Amino acid sequence: MASMLSFSTIPTLGSSSSSSRASFPSRLSSLSLSHRYAEAGVKDDFRSATIDVVADVKTERVVVLGGSGFVGSAICKAAVSKGIEVISLSRSGRPTYPGSWIDQVTWIPGMFYNLPRDVFYTNWDEILFGATAVVSTIGGFGSEEQMQRINGEANIVSVNAAKEFGIPKFIFISVHDYNLPSFVLSTGYFTGKRKAEAEVLSKYPNSGVVLRPGFIYGKRRVDGFEIPLDLIGQPAERILSAIENFTKPLSSLPASDLLLAPPVNVDDLALAVVNAVTDDDFFGVFTIEQIKEAAAKVKV
């Protein structure tokens, strides 16, 4: 498999290539334990017995696409806090702001969007080798064509590359549909996301994860400035959660979730991703409420 992958090479991704598949560390480790006993009145003959213990040890190595962005950096931070090895691939590479967790992530610049000819390419051989999961936060706004390519086709390329390399799990950060009317959902942003979702669920029917958050809040950094989205999102989440029983009858109204869908803390979204990485039984499409439930499972 060529190390540089472009949109024009998408049809070749389904072909089998043993040389390009990742090799994974064994989940079984043999532990050799040596014991000596020296009690009162008992002569220690310095002989030791070796006990072979087979333990189920699972080592996670996660690749985060868009890892230096708002959502991606939160995922990287949460993952390393749980002892997961993290490789971030993004256009900018290592963040410029300080943080002790940043040194624990391998930052690789080199995610390229070359619109309109090529949609997305990178050195997959370098990025995916040995990975146990890929997390994509790729998305953005722009013209209809740009949104289709970035939200849809760039993610589709990533899914196929991960599948070709034999990566066991793919996690995609998508978006809640807010009960929007069909003419809005037919725009490039939403159709691109839904096409990417379909690819994840098709290629990974028993391990693919699609998370559909609504408004994501937290402290977002843009051009060196910190935007405190939590000042809006946190109180809104509390209020909407408190009145949820009263607003449920309104949820069927068109576009009602623009006002009624609870925001999601970026740290909760990141913890839900960690849950998806570590739990083999966690797969499928997850709503806002299910994202929060997943995050609660791994909170300390």
XYZ file of N, CA and C in Angstrom, residues 11 16 60 76 86 116 120-121 138 160 229 277 293 295 298:
45
model
N -10.488 3.940 -4.375
C -10.932 2.610 -4.788
C -9.949 1.497 -4.482
N -6.426 -6.288 -0.534
C -5.680 -6.898 0.571
C -4.199 -6.716 0.365
N -3.293 -0.250 24.631
C -3.991 0.573 23.651
C -3.051 1.601 23.029
N -7.085 13.632 23.406
C -5.691 13.274 23.685
C -5.392 13.367 25.182
N -0.949 7.759 22.776
C -1.687 8.597 21.834
C -0.763 9.184 20.780
N -9.494 21.712 -4.697
C -10.518 20.680 -4.839
C -10.002 19.367 -5.414
N -7.633 14.532 0.877
C -6.952 14.281 2.125
C -5.854 13.246 1.891
N -4.659 13.506 2.338
C -3.623 12.493 2.226
C -2.588 12.686 3.328
N -12.320 15.005 12.378
C -12.251 15.820 11.163
C -13.629 16.379 10.817
N -11.322 3.846 5.460
C -10.808 2.809 4.576
C -9.331 2.523 4.820
N -16.366 28.895 26.309
C -17.690 28.432 25.908
C -18.454 27.809 27.075
N -12.788 3.313 23.314
C -11.496 2.691 23.015
C -11.276 1.447 23.859
N -23.625 9.191 29.549
C -23.619 7.942 30.320
C -22.299 7.203 30.135
N -19.417 8.566 29.414
C -18.383 9.330 30.110
C -18.395 9.027 31.610
N -16.253 6.080 33.055
C -14.799 6.136 33.187
C -14.321 7.327 34.002
